[in-house]
PDB file of C-alpha atoms in Angstrom:
ATOM      1  CA  UNK L  72       0.000   0.000   0.000  1.00 84.00           C
ATOM      2  CA  UNK L  73       2.770   2.447   0.941  1.00 89.00           C
ATOM      3  CA  UNK L  74       4.934   1.569  -2.058  1.00 85.00           C
ATOM      4  CA  UNK L  75       1.939   2.080  -4.361  1.00 84.00           C
ATOM      5  CA  UNK L  76       1.262   5.450  -2.689  1.00 83.00           C
ATOM      6  CA  UNK L  77       4.885   6.463  -3.280  1.00 84.00           C
ATOM      7  CA  UNK L  78       4.710   5.331  -6.915  1.00 83.00           C
ATOM      8  CA  UNK L  79       7.406   2.709  -6.317  1.00 73.00           C
ATOM      9  CA  UNK L  80       5.410  -0.435  -6.950  1.00 76.00           C
ATOM     10  CA  UNK L  81       6.362  -2.744  -9.780  1.00 79.00           C
ATOM     11  CA  UNK L  82       4.541  -6.040  -9.215  1.00 84.00           C
ATOM     12  CA  UNK L  83       7.320  -8.284 -10.561  1.00 88.00           C
ATOM     13  CA  UNK L  84      10.023  -6.468  -8.582  1.00 86.00           C
ATOM     14  CA  UNK L  85       7.820  -6.510  -5.486  1.00 86.00           C
ATOM     15  CA  UNK L  86       7.369 -10.302  -5.751  1.00 87.00           C
ATOM     16  CA  UNK L  87      11.140 -10.727  -6.197  1.00 89.00           C
ATOM     17  CA  UNK L  88      11.769  -8.589  -3.103  1.00 88.00           C
ATOM     18  CA  UNK L  89       9.315 -10.657  -1.053  1.00 85.00           C
ATOM     19  CA  UNK L  90      11.137 -13.860  -2.029  1.00 87.00           C
ATOM     20  CA  UNK L  91      14.614 -12.381  -1.441  1.00 87.00           C
ATOM     21  CA  UNK L  92      13.640 -11.071   1.980  1.00 86.00           C
ATOM     22  CA  UNK L  93      11.748 -14.295   2.794  1.00 82.00           C
ATOM     23  CA  UNK L  94       8.509 -12.416   3.469  1.00 79.00           C
ATOM     24  CA  UNK L  95       6.191 -15.276   2.750  1.00 69.00           C
ATOM     25  CA  UNK L  96       4.896 -16.458   6.107  1.00 73.00           C
ATOM     26  CA  UNK L  97       4.964 -14.121   9.052  1.00 82.00           C
ATOM     27  CA  UNK L  98       5.661 -10.395   8.594  1.00 89.00           C
ATOM     28  CA  UNK L  99       7.377  -8.422  11.356  1.00 93.00           C
ATOM     29  CA  UNK L 100       7.909  -4.659  11.375  1.00 96.00           C
ATOM     30  CA  UNK L 101      11.637  -5.169  10.812  1.00 97.00           C
ATOM     31  CA  UNK L 102      10.714  -6.996   7.583  1.00 95.00           C
ATOM     32  CA  UNK L 103       8.825  -3.924   6.384  1.00 95.00           C
ATOM     33  CA  UNK L 104      11.829  -1.732   7.221  1.00 97.00           C
ATOM     34  CA  UNK L 105      14.037  -3.978   5.068  1.00 96.00           C
ATOM     35  CA  UNK L 106      11.424  -3.814   2.304  1.00 94.00           C
ATOM     36  CA  UNK L 107      11.483   0.004   2.413  1.00 94.00           C
ATOM     37  CA  UNK L 108      15.288  -0.083   2.222  1.00 94.00           C
ATOM     38  CA  UNK L 109      15.140  -2.527  -0.699  1.00 93.00           C
ATOM     39  CA  UNK L 110      13.022  -0.016  -2.648  1.00 92.00           C
ATOM     40  CA  UNK L 111      15.148   2.972  -1.626  1.00 93.00           C
ATOM     41  CA  UNK L 112      12.458   4.496   0.571  1.00 94.00           C
ATOM     42  CA  UNK L 113      13.713   6.707   3.393  1.00 95.00           C
ATOM     43  CA  UNK L 114      12.416   5.365   6.679  1.00 97.00           C
ATOM     44  CA  UNK L 115      12.960   5.204  10.432  1.00 97.00           C
ATOM     45  CA  UNK L 116      11.807   2.214  12.449  1.00 98.00           C
ATOM     46  CA  UNK L 117      11.137   2.944  16.118  1.00 98.00           C
ATOM     47  CA  UNK L 118      10.510   0.139  18.600  1.00 98.00           C
ATOM     48  CA  UNK L 119      10.661  -0.512  22.316  1.00 96.00           C
ATOM     49  CA  UNK L 120      12.418  -3.867  21.785  1.00 95.00           C
ATOM     50  CA  UNK L 121      15.448  -4.529  19.582  1.00 95.00           C
ATOM     51  CA  UNK L 122      14.780  -8.122  18.606  1.00 92.00           C
ATOM     52  CA  UNK L 123      12.150 -10.619  19.640  1.00 90.00           C
ATOM     53  CA  UNK L 124      10.552 -10.369  23.069  1.00 88.00           C
ATOM     54  CA  UNK L 125      10.690 -13.918  24.456  1.00 86.00           C
ATOM     55  CA  UNK L 126       7.552 -13.185  26.449  1.00 81.00           C
ATOM     56  CA  UNK L 127       5.536 -13.342  23.220  1.00 81.00           C
ATOM     57  CA  UNK L 128       6.216 -17.055  22.842  1.00 80.00           C
ATOM     58  CA  UNK L 129       3.093 -17.845  24.849  1.00 79.00           C
ATOM     59  CA  UNK L 130       0.868 -15.322  23.046  1.00 79.00           C
ATOM     60  CA  UNK L 131      -1.578 -17.131  20.759  1.00 75.00           C
ATOM     61  CA  UNK L 132      -0.866 -14.653  17.932  1.00 76.00           C
ATOM     62  CA  UNK L 133       2.878 -15.401  17.918  1.00 77.00           C
ATOM     63  CA  UNK L 134       2.884 -19.028  19.043  1.00 74.00           C
ATOM     64  CA  UNK L 135       2.544 -20.736  15.653  1.00 75.00           C
ATOM     65  CA  UNK L 136       5.707 -19.296  14.062  1.00 76.00           C
ATOM     66  CA  UNK L 137       7.650 -18.110  17.115  1.00 81.00           C
ATOM     67  CA  UNK L 138      10.359 -20.781  17.188  1.00 80.00           C
ATOM     68  CA  UNK L 139      11.106 -20.556  13.452  1.00 80.00           C
ATOM     69  CA  UNK L 140      10.909 -16.764  13.327  1.00 85.00           C
ATOM     70  CA  UNK L 141      12.870 -15.814  16.449  1.00 89.00           C
ATOM     71  CA  UNK L 142      16.329 -16.476  15.002  1.00 89.00           C
ATOM     72  CA  UNK L 143      15.512 -14.909  11.619  1.00 89.00           C
ATOM     73  CA  UNK L 144      14.059 -11.735  13.152  1.00 92.00           C
ATOM     74  CA  UNK L 145      16.905 -11.339  15.662  1.00 94.00           C
ATOM     75  CA  UNK L 146      19.399 -11.643  12.781  1.00 94.00           C
ATOM     76  CA  UNK L 147      17.607  -8.873  10.888  1.00 95.00           C
ATOM     77  CA  UNK L 148      17.914  -6.577  13.900  1.00 96.00           C
ATOM     78  CA  UNK L 149      21.605  -7.487  14.318  1.00 97.00           C
ATOM     79  CA  UNK L 150      22.371  -6.765  10.633  1.00 97.00           C
ATOM     80  CA  UNK L 151      20.199  -3.650  10.317  1.00 97.00           C
ATOM     81  CA  UNK L 152      22.985  -1.066  10.640  1.00 96.00           C
ATOM     82  CA  UNK L 153      25.191  -2.867   8.117  1.00 96.00           C
ATOM     83  CA  UNK L 154      22.250  -3.114   5.709  1.00 95.00           C
ATOM     84  CA  UNK L 155      21.422   0.603   6.167  1.00 96.00           C
ATOM     85  CA  UNK L 156      18.077  -0.125   7.777  1.00 97.00           C
ATOM     86  CA  UNK L 157      17.478   2.603  10.345  1.00 96.00           C
ATOM     87  CA  UNK L 158      16.250   1.095  13.624  1.00 97.00           C
ATOM     88  CA  UNK L 159      15.948   3.009  16.891  1.00 97.00           C
ATOM     89  CA  UNK L 160      15.037   1.785  20.333  1.00 97.00           C
ATOM     90  CA  UNK L 161      12.787   4.536  21.613  1.00 96.00           C
ATOM     91  CA  UNK L 162       9.290   5.473  22.684  1.00 95.00           C
ATOM     92  CA  UNK L 163       7.308   7.593  20.225  1.00 97.00           C
ATOM     93  CA  UNK L 164       4.687  10.086  21.419  1.00 97.00           C
ATOM     94  CA  UNK L 165       1.467  11.040  19.665  1.00 96.00           C
ATOM     95  CA  UNK L 166       3.013  14.481  19.158  1.00 96.00           C
ATOM     96  CA  UNK L 167       5.964  12.874  17.321  1.00 97.00           C
ATOM     97  CA  UNK L 168       3.523  11.030  15.065  1.00 97.00           C
ATOM     98  CA  UNK L 169       1.467  14.177  14.419  1.00 97.00           C
ATOM     99  CA  UNK L 170       4.611  16.163  13.542  1.00 97.00           C
ATOM    100  CA  UNK L 171       5.609  13.485  11.019  1.00 97.00           C
ATOM    101  CA  UNK L 172       2.143  13.397   9.435  1.00 97.00           C
ATOM    102  CA  UNK L 173       1.949  17.216   9.356  1.00 96.00           C
ATOM    103  CA  UNK L 174       4.910  17.189   6.960  1.00 96.00           C
ATOM    104  CA  UNK L 175       2.922  15.063   4.495  1.00 95.00           C
ATOM    105  CA  UNK L 176       4.633  11.787   5.365  1.00 96.00           C
ATOM    106  CA  UNK L 177       3.011   8.466   6.281  1.00 96.00           C
ATOM    107  CA  UNK L 178       3.714   5.813   8.892  1.00 97.00           C
ATOM    108  CA  UNK L 179       3.116   2.085   9.193  1.00 97.00           C
ATOM    109  CA  UNK L 180       1.996   1.193  12.706  1.00 98.00           C
ATOM    110  CA  UNK L 181       1.602  -2.182  14.375  1.00 97.00           C
ATOM    111  CA  UNK L 182      -1.646  -2.218  16.357  1.00 97.00           C
ATOM    112  CA  UNK L 183      -3.793  -4.666  18.223  1.00 94.00           C
ATOM    113  CA  UNK L 184      -6.695  -4.970  15.772  1.00 91.00           C
ATOM    114  CA  UNK L 185      -8.862  -6.388  18.550  1.00 90.00           C
ATOM    115  CA  UNK L 186      -8.693  -2.985  20.227  1.00 93.00           C
ATOM    116  CA  UNK L 187      -8.657  -0.510  17.307  1.00 93.00           C
ATOM    117  CA  UNK L 188     -12.097   0.839  16.363  1.00 92.00           C
ATOM    118  CA  UNK L 189     -12.798   2.820  13.209  1.00 90.00           C
ATOM    119  CA  UNK L 190     -15.276   5.627  13.867  1.00 88.00           C
ATOM    120  CA  UNK L 191     -15.817   6.153  10.127  1.00 80.00           C
ATOM    121  CA  UNK L 192     -16.768   2.604   9.134  1.00 76.00           C
ATOM    122  CA  UNK L 193     -20.459   1.943   8.959  1.00 54.00           C
ATOM    123  CA  UNK L 194     -20.944  -1.457  10.485  1.00 50.00           C
ATOM    124  CA  UNK L 195     -24.207  -2.651  11.978  1.00 38.00           C
ATOM    125  CA  UNK L 196     -24.083  -2.375  15.779  1.00 39.00           C
ATOM    126  CA  UNK L 197     -24.040  -5.572  17.783  1.00 40.00           C
ATOM    127  CA  UNK L 198     -26.719  -5.947  20.420  1.00 35.00           C
ATOM    128  CA  UNK L 199     -24.092  -6.729  23.022  1.00 38.00           C
ATOM    129  CA  UNK L 200     -22.691  -3.236  22.539  1.00 41.00           C
ATOM    130  CA  UNK L 201     -25.635  -1.450  24.135  1.00 38.00           C
ATOM    131  CA  UNK L 202     -25.309  -0.632  27.816  1.00 40.00           C
ATOM    132  CA  UNK L 203     -27.371   1.584  30.134  1.00 43.00           C
ATOM    133  CA  UNK L 204     -24.738   4.292  29.646  1.00 45.00           C
ATOM    134  CA  UNK L 205     -25.021   4.149  25.842  1.00 44.00           C
ATOM    135  CA  UNK L 206     -23.252   2.219  23.063  1.00 44.00           C
ATOM    136  CA  UNK L 207     -20.043   0.580  24.178  1.00 44.00           C
ATOM    137  CA  UNK L 208     -18.189  -2.294  22.583  1.00 48.00           C
ATOM    138  CA  UNK L 209     -17.968  -5.197  24.971  1.00 42.00           C
ATOM    139  CA  UNK L 210     -17.157  -7.812  22.349  1.00 48.00           C
ATOM    140  CA  UNK L 211     -13.518  -7.040  21.602  1.00 51.00           C
ATOM    141  CA  UNK L 212     -11.192  -9.978  21.549  1.00 55.00           C
ATOM    142  CA  UNK L 213      -9.109 -10.228  24.744  1.00 61.00           C
ATOM    143  CA  UNK L 214      -6.229 -11.797  22.803  1.00 79.00           C
ATOM    144  CA  UNK L 215      -3.668  -9.745  20.928  1.00 84.00           C
ATOM    145  CA  UNK L 216      -4.211  -9.639  17.155  1.00 88.00           C
ATOM    146  CA  UNK L 217      -1.292  -7.903  15.448  1.00 91.00           C
ATOM    147  CA  UNK L 218      -2.125  -5.877  12.350  1.00 93.00           C
ATOM    148  CA  UNK L 219      -0.454  -3.096  10.366  1.00 94.00           C
ATOM    149  CA  UNK L 220      -2.248   0.123   9.434  1.00 96.00           C
ATOM    150  CA  UNK L 221      -1.001   3.114   7.433  1.00 95.00           C
ATOM    151  CA  UNK L 222      -1.355   6.514   9.098  1.00 97.00           C
ATOM    152  CA  UNK L 223      -2.269   9.345   6.729  1.00 94.00           C
ATOM    153  CA  UNK L 224      -3.245  12.324   8.870  1.00 95.00           C
ATOM    154  CA  UNK L 225      -4.943  13.614  11.995  1.00 96.00           C
ATOM    155  CA  UNK L 226      -7.330  16.231  13.285  1.00 95.00           C
ATOM    156  CA  UNK L 227      -6.452  17.978  16.522  1.00 93.00           C
ATOM    157  CA  UNK L 228      -9.885  19.593  16.614  1.00 95.00           C
ATOM    158  CA  UNK L 229     -11.707  16.243  16.332  1.00 94.00           C
ATOM    159  CA  UNK L 230      -9.101  14.406  18.423  1.00 94.00           C
ATOM    160  CA  UNK L 231      -8.680  11.653  15.854  1.00 96.00           C
ATOM    161  CA  UNK L 232      -6.130   9.982  13.620  1.00 96.00           C
ATOM    162  CA  UNK L 233      -6.774   9.005   9.988  1.00 95.00           C
ATOM    163  CA  UNK L 234      -5.493   5.738   8.581  1.00 95.00           C
ATOM    164  CA  UNK L 235      -5.895   3.171   5.842  1.00 92.00           C
ATOM    165  CA  UNK L 236      -6.536  -0.430   6.769  1.00 89.00           C
ATOM    166  CA  UNK L 237      -5.006  -2.849   4.241  1.00 85.00           C
ATOM    167  CA  UNK L 238      -7.341  -5.604   5.473  1.00 79.00           C
ATOM    168  CA  UNK L 239     -10.225  -4.001   3.593  1.00 73.00           C
ATOM    169  CA  UNK L 240     -10.665  -4.664  -0.123  1.00 64.00           C
ATOM    170  CA  UNK L 241     -11.483  -0.963  -0.505  1.00 66.00           C
ATOM    171  CA  UNK L 242      -9.097   0.628   1.989  1.00 60.00           C
ATOM    172  CA  UNK L 243     -10.883   3.947   2.317  1.00 73.00           C
ATOM    173  CA  UNK L 244      -9.940   6.393   5.017  1.00 86.00           C
ATOM    174  CA  UNK L 245     -10.637   5.183   8.541  1.00 92.00           C
ATOM    175  CA  UNK L 246     -10.468   7.256  11.701  1.00 93.00           C
ATOM    176  CA  UNK L 247     -10.030   6.453  15.365  1.00 95.00           C
ATOM    177  CA  UNK L 248      -9.937   8.604  18.442  1.00 96.00           C
ATOM    178  CA  UNK L 249      -6.431   9.391  19.644  1.00 96.00           C
ATOM    179  CA  UNK L 250      -7.106   7.533  22.903  1.00 96.00           C
ATOM    180  CA  UNK L 251      -8.308   4.394  21.089  1.00 96.00           C
ATOM    181  CA  UNK L 252      -5.369   4.547  18.663  1.00 97.00           C
ATOM    182  CA  UNK L 253      -2.940   4.886  21.575  1.00 97.00           C
ATOM    183  CA  UNK L 254      -4.518   1.914  23.346  1.00 96.00           C
ATOM    184  CA  UNK L 255      -4.242  -0.185  20.166  1.00 96.00           C
ATOM    185  CA  UNK L 256      -0.646   0.756  19.344  1.00 97.00           C
ATOM    186  CA  UNK L 257       0.691   0.396  22.894  1.00 96.00           C
ATOM    187  CA  UNK L 258      -0.984  -2.967  23.584  1.00 94.00           C
ATOM    188  CA  UNK L 259       1.243  -5.778  24.803  1.00 92.00           C
ATOM    189  CA  UNK L 260       2.499  -7.499  21.676  1.00 92.00           C
ATOM    190  CA  UNK L 261       3.134  -4.411  19.539  1.00 95.00           C
ATOM    191  CA  UNK L 262       6.455  -3.269  21.052  1.00 96.00           C
ATOM    192  CA  UNK L 263       5.005   0.126  20.068  1.00 97.00           C
ATOM    193  CA  UNK L 264       6.477  -0.486  16.607  1.00 97.00           C
ATOM    194  CA  UNK L 265       6.161   2.366  14.140  1.00 98.00           C
ATOM    195  CA  UNK L 266       7.820   2.672  10.757  1.00 98.00           C
ATOM    196  CA  UNK L 267       8.067   6.318   9.732  1.00 98.00           C
ATOM    197  CA  UNK L 268       8.098   6.595   5.950  1.00 97.00           C
ATOM    198  CA  UNK L 269       9.195   9.771   4.167  1.00 96.00           C
ATOM    199  CA  UNK L 270       7.352  10.614   0.946  1.00 91.00           C
ATOM    200  CA  UNK L 271      10.327  12.582  -0.423  1.00 83.00           C
ATOM    201  CA  UNK L 272      12.283   9.321  -0.853  1.00 61.00           C
TER     202      UNK L 272
END
């Protein structure tokens, strides 16, 4: 989605890159950073954990591929500097994200999709979401479900962030409140991963 937005997408070259980088099974944020580097896209990957957090081994989302992926992902982190993939161990604030977006850039963010709610999507309400205090979603999955979204903008006045969700066939603009977005991106399992992408690449 981001490469298409930047006008850098050639399907054949993209498929070759996926095979070269072994991006066929499980995709980690470090994989996307290497993909950006492969296409010459200026980026900065910020994370709270350099490598794989061993605590995720027991998370249902990670369990299936954890043992096979741990070594591969740790190697990518170890080789990042040599491969000119910019990785930083740091915490990113909402203000940092807003400043990046205000310059016309985009960002790929790992979120817990079980927590993130789009305020713009028209989905029929579930009966379990009505409480005496008004509508409230009580049916979110308690387990972590990692998913990448692409941030496109924000509104300080409305207190929301705008993003595209690649899971939708028609990835129109979605929006979430800043507080919901923060809850989704800082959930256990995300490492607060964010890949800043610069459109002037």
